[in-house]
Coordinates of C-alpha atoms and ligand atoms in Angstrom, one line a residue:
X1 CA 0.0 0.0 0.0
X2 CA 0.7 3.3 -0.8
X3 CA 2.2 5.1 2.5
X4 CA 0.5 9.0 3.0
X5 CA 2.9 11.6 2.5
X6 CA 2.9 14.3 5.0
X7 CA 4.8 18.0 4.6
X8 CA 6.5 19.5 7.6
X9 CA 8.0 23.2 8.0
X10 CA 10.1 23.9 10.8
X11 CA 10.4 27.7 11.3
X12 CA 13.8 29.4 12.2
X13 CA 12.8 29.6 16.1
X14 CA 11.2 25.8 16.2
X15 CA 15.2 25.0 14.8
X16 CA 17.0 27.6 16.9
X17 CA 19.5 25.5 18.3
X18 CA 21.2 22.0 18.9
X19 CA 18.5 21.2 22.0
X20 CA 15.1 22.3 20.0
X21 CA 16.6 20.6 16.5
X22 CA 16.3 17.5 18.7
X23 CA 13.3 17.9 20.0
X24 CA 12.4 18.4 16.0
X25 CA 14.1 15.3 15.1
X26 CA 11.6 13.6 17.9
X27 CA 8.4 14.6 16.5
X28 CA 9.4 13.9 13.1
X29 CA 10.6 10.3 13.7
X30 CA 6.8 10.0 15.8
X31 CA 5.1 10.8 12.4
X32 CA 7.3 8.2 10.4
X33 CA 6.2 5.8 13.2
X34 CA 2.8 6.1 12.1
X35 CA 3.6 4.5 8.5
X36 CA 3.9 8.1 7.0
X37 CA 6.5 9.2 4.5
X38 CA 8.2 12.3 5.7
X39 CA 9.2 15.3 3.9
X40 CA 10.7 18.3 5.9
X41 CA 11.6 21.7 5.3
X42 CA 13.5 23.9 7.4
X43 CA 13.9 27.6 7.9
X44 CA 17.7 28.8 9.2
X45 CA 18.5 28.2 12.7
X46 CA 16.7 31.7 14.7
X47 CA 17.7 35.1 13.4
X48 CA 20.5 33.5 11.0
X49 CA 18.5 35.3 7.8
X50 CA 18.7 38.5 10.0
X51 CA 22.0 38.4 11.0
X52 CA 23.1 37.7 7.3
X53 CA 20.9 40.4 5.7
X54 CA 22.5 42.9 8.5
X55 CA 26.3 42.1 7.4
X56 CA 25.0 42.8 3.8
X57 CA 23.6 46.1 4.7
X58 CA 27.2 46.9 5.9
X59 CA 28.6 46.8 2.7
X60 CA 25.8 48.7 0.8
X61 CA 22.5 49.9 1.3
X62 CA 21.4 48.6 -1.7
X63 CA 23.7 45.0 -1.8
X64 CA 23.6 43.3 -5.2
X65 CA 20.4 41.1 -5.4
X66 CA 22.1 37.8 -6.8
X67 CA 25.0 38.2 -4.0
X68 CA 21.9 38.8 -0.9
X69 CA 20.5 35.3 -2.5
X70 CA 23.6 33.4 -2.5
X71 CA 24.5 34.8 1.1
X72 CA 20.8 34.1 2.3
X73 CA 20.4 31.2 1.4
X74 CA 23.1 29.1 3.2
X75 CA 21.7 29.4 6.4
X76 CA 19.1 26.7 5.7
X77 CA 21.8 24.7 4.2
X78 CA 22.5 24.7 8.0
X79 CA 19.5 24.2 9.6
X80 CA 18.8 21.0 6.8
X81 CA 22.2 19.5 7.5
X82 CA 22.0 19.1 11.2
X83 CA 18.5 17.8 11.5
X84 CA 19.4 14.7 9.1
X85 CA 22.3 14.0 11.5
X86 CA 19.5 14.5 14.6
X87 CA 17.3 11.9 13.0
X88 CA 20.0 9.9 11.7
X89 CA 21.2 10.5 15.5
X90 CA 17.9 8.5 16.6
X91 CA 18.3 5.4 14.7
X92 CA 16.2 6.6 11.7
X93 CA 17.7 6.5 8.1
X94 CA 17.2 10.4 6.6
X95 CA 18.5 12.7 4.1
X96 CA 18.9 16.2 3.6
X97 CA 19.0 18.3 0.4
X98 CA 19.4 21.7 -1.0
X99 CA 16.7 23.3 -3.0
X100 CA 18.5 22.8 -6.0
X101 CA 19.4 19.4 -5.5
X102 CA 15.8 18.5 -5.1
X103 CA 15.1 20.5 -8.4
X104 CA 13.4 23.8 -7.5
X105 CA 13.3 25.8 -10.1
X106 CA 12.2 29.3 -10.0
X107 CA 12.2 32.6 -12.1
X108 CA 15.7 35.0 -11.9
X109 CA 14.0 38.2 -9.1
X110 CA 16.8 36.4 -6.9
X111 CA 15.7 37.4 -3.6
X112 CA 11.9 37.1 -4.3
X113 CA 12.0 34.2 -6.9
X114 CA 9.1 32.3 -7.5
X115 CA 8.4 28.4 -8.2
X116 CA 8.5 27.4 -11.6
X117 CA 8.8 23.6 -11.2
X118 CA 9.5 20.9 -8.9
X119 CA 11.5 17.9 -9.8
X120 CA 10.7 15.2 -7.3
X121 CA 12.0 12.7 -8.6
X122 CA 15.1 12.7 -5.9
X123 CA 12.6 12.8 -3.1
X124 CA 10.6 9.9 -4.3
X125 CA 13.5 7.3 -4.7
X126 CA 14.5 8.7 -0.9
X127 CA 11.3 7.7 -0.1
X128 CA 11.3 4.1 -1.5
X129 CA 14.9 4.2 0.2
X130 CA 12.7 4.4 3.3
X131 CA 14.3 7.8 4.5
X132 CA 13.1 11.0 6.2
X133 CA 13.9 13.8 3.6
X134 CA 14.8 17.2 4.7
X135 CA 14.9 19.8 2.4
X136 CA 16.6 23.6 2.8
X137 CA 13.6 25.9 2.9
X138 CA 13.6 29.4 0.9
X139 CA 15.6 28.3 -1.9
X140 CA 15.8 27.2 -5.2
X141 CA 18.2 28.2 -8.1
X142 CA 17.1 29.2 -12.0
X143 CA 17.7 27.8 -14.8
X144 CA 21.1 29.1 -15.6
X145 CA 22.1 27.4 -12.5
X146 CA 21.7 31.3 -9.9
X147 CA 20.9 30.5 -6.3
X148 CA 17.6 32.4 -5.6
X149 CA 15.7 32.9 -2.2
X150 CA 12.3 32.9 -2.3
X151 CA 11.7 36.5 -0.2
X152 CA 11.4 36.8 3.3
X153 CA 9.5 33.5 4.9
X154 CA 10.1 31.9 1.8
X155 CA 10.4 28.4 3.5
X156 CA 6.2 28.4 3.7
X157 CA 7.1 28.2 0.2
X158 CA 8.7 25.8 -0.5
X159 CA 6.8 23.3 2.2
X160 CA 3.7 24.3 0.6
X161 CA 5.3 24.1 -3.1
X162 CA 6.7 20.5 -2.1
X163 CA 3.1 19.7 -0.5
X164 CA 1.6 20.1 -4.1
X165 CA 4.5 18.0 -6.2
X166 CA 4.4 15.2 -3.4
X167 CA 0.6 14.7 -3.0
X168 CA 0.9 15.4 0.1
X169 CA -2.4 15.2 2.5
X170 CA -2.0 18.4 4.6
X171 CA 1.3 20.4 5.1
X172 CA 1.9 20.9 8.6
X173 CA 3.7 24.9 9.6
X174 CA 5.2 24.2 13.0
X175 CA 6.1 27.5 14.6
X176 CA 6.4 29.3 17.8
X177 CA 3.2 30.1 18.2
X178 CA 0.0 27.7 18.8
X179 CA -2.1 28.5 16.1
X180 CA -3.1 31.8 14.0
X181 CA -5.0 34.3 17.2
X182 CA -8.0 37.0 16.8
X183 CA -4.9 39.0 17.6
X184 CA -1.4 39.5 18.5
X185 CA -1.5 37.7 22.0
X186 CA 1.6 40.0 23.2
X187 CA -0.6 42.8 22.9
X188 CA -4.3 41.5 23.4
X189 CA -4.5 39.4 26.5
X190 CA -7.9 38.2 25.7
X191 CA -6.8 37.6 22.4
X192 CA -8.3 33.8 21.3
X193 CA -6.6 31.2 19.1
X194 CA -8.9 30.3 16.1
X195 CA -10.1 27.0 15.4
X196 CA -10.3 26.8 11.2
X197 CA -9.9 29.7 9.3
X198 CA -10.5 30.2 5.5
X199 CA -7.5 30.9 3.0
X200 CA -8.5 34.4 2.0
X201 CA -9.1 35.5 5.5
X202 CA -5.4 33.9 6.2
X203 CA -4.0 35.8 3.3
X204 CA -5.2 39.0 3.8
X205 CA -4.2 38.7 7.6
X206 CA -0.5 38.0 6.5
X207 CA -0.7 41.0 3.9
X208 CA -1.9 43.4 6.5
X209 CA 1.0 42.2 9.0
X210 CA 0.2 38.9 10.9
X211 CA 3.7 37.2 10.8
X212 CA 2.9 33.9 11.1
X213 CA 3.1 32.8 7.3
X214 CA 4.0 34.0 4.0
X215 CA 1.7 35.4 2.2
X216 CA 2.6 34.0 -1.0
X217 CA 2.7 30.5 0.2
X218 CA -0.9 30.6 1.2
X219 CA -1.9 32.0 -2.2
X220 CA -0.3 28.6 -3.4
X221 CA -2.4 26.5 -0.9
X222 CA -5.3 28.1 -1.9
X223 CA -4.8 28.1 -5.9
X224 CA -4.2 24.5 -5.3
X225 CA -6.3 24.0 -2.1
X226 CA -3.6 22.4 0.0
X227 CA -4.9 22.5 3.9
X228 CA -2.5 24.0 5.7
X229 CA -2.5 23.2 9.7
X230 CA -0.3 26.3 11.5
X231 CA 0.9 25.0 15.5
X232 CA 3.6 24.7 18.3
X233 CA 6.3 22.7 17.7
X234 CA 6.7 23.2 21.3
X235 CA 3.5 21.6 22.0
X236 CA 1.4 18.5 20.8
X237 CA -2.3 20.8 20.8
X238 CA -4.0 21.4 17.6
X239 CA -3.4 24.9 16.6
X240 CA -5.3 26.2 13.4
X241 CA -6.5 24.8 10.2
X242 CA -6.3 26.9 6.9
X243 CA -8.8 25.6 4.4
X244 CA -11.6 26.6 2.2
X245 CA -14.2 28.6 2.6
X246 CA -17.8 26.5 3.9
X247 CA -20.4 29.0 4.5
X248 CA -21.1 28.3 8.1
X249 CA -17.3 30.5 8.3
X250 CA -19.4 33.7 6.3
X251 CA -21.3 33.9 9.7
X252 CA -18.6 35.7 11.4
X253 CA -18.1 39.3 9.9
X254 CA -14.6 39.9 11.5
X255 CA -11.9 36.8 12.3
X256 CA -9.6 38.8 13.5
X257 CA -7.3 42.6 14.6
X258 CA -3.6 42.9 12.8
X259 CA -0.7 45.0 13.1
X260 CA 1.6 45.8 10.8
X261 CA 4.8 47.9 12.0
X262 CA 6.6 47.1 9.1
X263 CA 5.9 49.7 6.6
X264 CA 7.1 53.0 6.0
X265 CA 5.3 56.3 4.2
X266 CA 6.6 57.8 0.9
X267 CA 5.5 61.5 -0.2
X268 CA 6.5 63.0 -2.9
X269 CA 5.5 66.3 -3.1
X270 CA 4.6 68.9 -5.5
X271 CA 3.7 66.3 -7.8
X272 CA 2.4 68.3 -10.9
X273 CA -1.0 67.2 -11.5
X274 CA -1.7 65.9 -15.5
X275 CA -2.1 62.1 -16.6
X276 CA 0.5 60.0 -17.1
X277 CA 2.2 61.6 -14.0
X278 CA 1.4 59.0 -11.3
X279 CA 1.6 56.2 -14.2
X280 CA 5.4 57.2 -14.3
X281 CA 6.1 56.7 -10.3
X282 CA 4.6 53.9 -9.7
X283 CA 6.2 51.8 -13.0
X284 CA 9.6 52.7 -11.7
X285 CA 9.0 51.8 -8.4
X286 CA 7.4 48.3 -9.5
X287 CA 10.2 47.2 -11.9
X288 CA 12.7 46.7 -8.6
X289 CA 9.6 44.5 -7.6
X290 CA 8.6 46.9 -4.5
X291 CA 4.9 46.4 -3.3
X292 CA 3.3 49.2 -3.1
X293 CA 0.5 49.4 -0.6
X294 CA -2.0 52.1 0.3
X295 CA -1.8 55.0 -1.9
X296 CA -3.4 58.8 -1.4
X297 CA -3.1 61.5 -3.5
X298 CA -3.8 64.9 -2.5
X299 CA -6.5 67.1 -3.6
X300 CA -4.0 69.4 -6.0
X301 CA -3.9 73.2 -5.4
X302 CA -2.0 75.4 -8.5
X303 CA -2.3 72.5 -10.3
X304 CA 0.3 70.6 -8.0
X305 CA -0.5 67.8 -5.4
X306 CA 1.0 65.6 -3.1
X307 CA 1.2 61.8 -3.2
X308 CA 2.0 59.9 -0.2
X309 CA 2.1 55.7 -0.2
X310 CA 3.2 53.2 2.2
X311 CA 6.4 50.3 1.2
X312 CA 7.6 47.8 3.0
X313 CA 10.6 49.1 5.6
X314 CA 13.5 46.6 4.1
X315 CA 12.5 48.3 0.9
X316 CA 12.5 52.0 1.6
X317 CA 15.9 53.0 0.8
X318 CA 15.6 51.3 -2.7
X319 CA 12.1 53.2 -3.4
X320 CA 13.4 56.7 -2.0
X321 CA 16.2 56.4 -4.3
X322 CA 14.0 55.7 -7.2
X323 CA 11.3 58.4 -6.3
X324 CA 13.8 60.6 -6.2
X325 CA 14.9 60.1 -8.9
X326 CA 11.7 60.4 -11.1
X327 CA 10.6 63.0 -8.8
X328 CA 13.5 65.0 -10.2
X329 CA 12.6 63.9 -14.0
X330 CA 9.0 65.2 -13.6
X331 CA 9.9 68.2 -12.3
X332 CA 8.3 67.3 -8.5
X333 CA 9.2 68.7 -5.3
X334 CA 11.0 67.1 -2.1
X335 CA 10.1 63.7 -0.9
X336 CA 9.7 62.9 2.6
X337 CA 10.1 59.5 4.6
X338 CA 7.8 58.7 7.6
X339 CA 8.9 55.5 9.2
X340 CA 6.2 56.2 12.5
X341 CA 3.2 54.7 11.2
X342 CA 1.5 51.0 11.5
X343 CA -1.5 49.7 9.6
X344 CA -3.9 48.4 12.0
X345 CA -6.8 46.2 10.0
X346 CA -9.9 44.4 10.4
X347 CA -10.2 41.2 8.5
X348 CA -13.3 38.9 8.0
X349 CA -14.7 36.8 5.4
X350 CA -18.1 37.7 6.6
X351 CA -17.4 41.3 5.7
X352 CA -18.7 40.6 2.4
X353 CA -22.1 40.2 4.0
X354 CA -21.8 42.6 6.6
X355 CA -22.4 46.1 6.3
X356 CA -21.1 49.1 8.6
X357 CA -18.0 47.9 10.1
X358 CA -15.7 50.5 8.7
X359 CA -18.1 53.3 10.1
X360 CA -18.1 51.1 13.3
X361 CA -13.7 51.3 13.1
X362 CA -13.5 54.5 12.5
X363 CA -16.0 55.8 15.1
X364 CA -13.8 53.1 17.5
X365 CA -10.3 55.1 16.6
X366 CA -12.0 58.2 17.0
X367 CA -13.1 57.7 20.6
X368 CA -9.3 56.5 21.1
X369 CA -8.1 59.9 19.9
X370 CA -6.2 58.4 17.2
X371 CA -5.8 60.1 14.1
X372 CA -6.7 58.1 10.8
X373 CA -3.4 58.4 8.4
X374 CA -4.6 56.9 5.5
X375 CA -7.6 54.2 4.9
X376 CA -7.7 51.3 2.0
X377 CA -9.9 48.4 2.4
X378 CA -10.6 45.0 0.6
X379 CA -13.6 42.9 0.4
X380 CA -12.9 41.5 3.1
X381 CA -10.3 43.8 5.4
X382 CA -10.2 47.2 6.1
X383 CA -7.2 49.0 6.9
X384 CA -6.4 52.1 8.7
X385 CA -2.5 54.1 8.9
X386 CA -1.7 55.3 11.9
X387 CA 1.0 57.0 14.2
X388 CA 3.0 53.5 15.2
X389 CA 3.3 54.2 19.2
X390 CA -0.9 54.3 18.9
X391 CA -1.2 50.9 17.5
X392 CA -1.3 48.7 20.5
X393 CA -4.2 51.5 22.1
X394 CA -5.6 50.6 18.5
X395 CA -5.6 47.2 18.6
X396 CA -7.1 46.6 21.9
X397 CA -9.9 49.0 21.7
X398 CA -11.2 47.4 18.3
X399 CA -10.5 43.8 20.0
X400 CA -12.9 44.6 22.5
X401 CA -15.6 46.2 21.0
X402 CA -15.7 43.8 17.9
X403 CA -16.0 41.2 21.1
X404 CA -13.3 39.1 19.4
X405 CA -12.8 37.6 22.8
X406 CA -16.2 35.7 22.6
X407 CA -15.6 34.1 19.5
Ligands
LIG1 N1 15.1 32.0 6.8 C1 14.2 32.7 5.9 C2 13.7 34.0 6.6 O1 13.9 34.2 7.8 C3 13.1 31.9 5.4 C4 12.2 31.4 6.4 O2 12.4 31.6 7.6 O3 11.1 30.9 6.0 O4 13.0 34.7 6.0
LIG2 MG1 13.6 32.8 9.6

């Protein structure tokens, strides 16, 4: 018979040294136990992406992108390498592999490549061979033979990309936390850990700052409906299962609060105001493959006007540079950095169905004293910029009177 194929992700703090790698290994050889072909993936050992980015960043604010993804992505070389020894430690047969050894092959944007294939035929004879495979997370390499990374959290990625070439019945995301929470528990006590959630609410959570997964790895379970189940790999509860929407899960208009701290605000100013203008600023920030996130233009006075938008932080230096520089082209005025701000967002399926929950936020915010930045929404989120040393004030008041803690 067939054995079941099962996908596990260790993140960097479930691998973040020699003692919790073990404790890895443990789990792991459990699972085999239960007549289950293994395949794991790995994230670097803690902050080792971290520490690697921050040497970069002392040699240039701007380090060449092919260099970042060759430097990146040895720490899961790492992280691979000694959990095969752990398991092989316990008795167990196992193997570990790079991306490109197990054939990922992925586009040339070499620190935010994507997928393009999976060869598994190296995993499948490891499996008739009986072994555990492990398998360096956020990596790949393109076809002339580059290392790539797959962007930040990128070893989602890859566990949710090996999930689909393997067959896999569910891909497990072992982290530090027990499960995806109505909100940050840090910063809303009464905060609740949800049982099932659906993958667009999951998305839009991680777009709008939830940390827990990559955002791009759930748009791959979803296109190819891979359940995902995020836990503790401190911890043998259930944490929370990502799947399709059912309709009972349309009930509830908002799942959940986020944060996101990460983003920084962009104006350029004196922006003269004729088509093609903002056409021009937002194509040259796009080719370096910046997201660009909520964007507001200013009502224009003697025909000029200011536009402000939000970027990722790790990004900001690259998209001054460029705004700058077309700024100077079309003939705009200075342009300004804010890095004090934080998106706090609702986020609900049911929001679809439900009507009068932004007027319900903003009121909320307003009785807080906070100041609304900027607003953007979705059809199923709604987001509101703020001054960042507000957010947590933010957070809890919108917890509470959504009643988040009763769901
Ligand atoms: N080590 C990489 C990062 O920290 C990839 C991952 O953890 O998934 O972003
Ligand atoms: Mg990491």
């Amino acid at each position: 018979m067939e054995k079941e194929i099962i996908v596990q992700k260790f993140g960097g703090s479930s691998v973040a040294n020699i003692e919790r790698i073990k404790n890895v290994a443990q789990r792991v050889v459990a699972y085999k136990n239960k007549h289950t072909q293994v395949a794991v993936v790995v994230s670097a050992l803690g902050d080792t992406t971290d520490e690697l980015e921050a040497l970069a960043f002392q040699l240039s604010p701007t380090p060449p992108e092919r260099e970042m993804a060759m430097l990146l992505s040895t720490g899961e070389q790492i992280s691979c390498a000694l959990l095969a020894m752990a398991i092989k430690a316990l008795g167990y047969e196992a193997i570990s592999f790079t991306g490109r050894q197990v054939g990922i092959k992925t586009d040339k944007i070499y620190t935010k490549a994507r997928i393009i294939t999976i060869d598994g035929r190296r995993i499948a004879k490891a499996f008739k061979e009986n072994k555990i495979v492990i398998v360096a997370g956020y990596q790949g390499v393109t076809h002339d033979d580059d290392i790539t990374t797959l962007g930040r959290g990128g070893s989602d990625l890859t566990a949710v990309a090996l999930a689909k070439a393997l067959k896999a019945k569910v891909c497990e995301i072992y982290t530090d936390v027990d499960g995806i929470y109505t909100a940050d528990p840090r910063i809303v006590k009464e905060a609740r850990k949800i049982k099932q959630i659906t993958f667009d609410e999951m998305l839009e959570m991680a777009f709008l700052g939830a940390q827990v997964m990559q955002a791009r790895s759930i748009e791959v379970a979803k296109r190819f409906n891979i359940p995902l189940h995020v836990r503790s790999s401190f911890s043998k509860e259930e944490g929370t299962m990502i799947v399709k929407e059912t309709e009972k899960m349309e009930e509830i208009a908002v799942r959940g609060v986020t944060c996101n701290k990460n983003e920084a605000k962009i104006t350029i100013c004196s922006v003269p105001d004729k088509p093609g203008i903002a056409a021009k600023v937002f194509g040259e920030i796009s080719k370096l493959g910046i997201n660009v996130d909520t964007i507001v233009q200013n009502v224009p006075h003697d025909r000029l006007s200011d536009i402000s938008f939000t970027v990722p932080k790790a990004d900001l230096n690259k998209a001054i540079k460029a705004t700058e520089a077309i700024g100077k082209k079309i003939g705009a005025g200075e342009v300004l950095e804010d890095r004090n701000i934080a998106r706090v967002s609702l986020v609900g399926s049911g929001m679809r169905l439900h009507s009068g929950i932004a007027a319900k936020m903003f009121k909320i915010l307003a009785d807080e004293q906070i100041n609304i930045g900027m607003i953007s929404t979705s059809e199923i989120s709604i987001s509101c910029i703020i001054q960042q040393d507000l957010a947590d004030k933010a957070i809890q008041a919108l917890h509470k009177a959504f009643k988040l803690e009763q769901i």
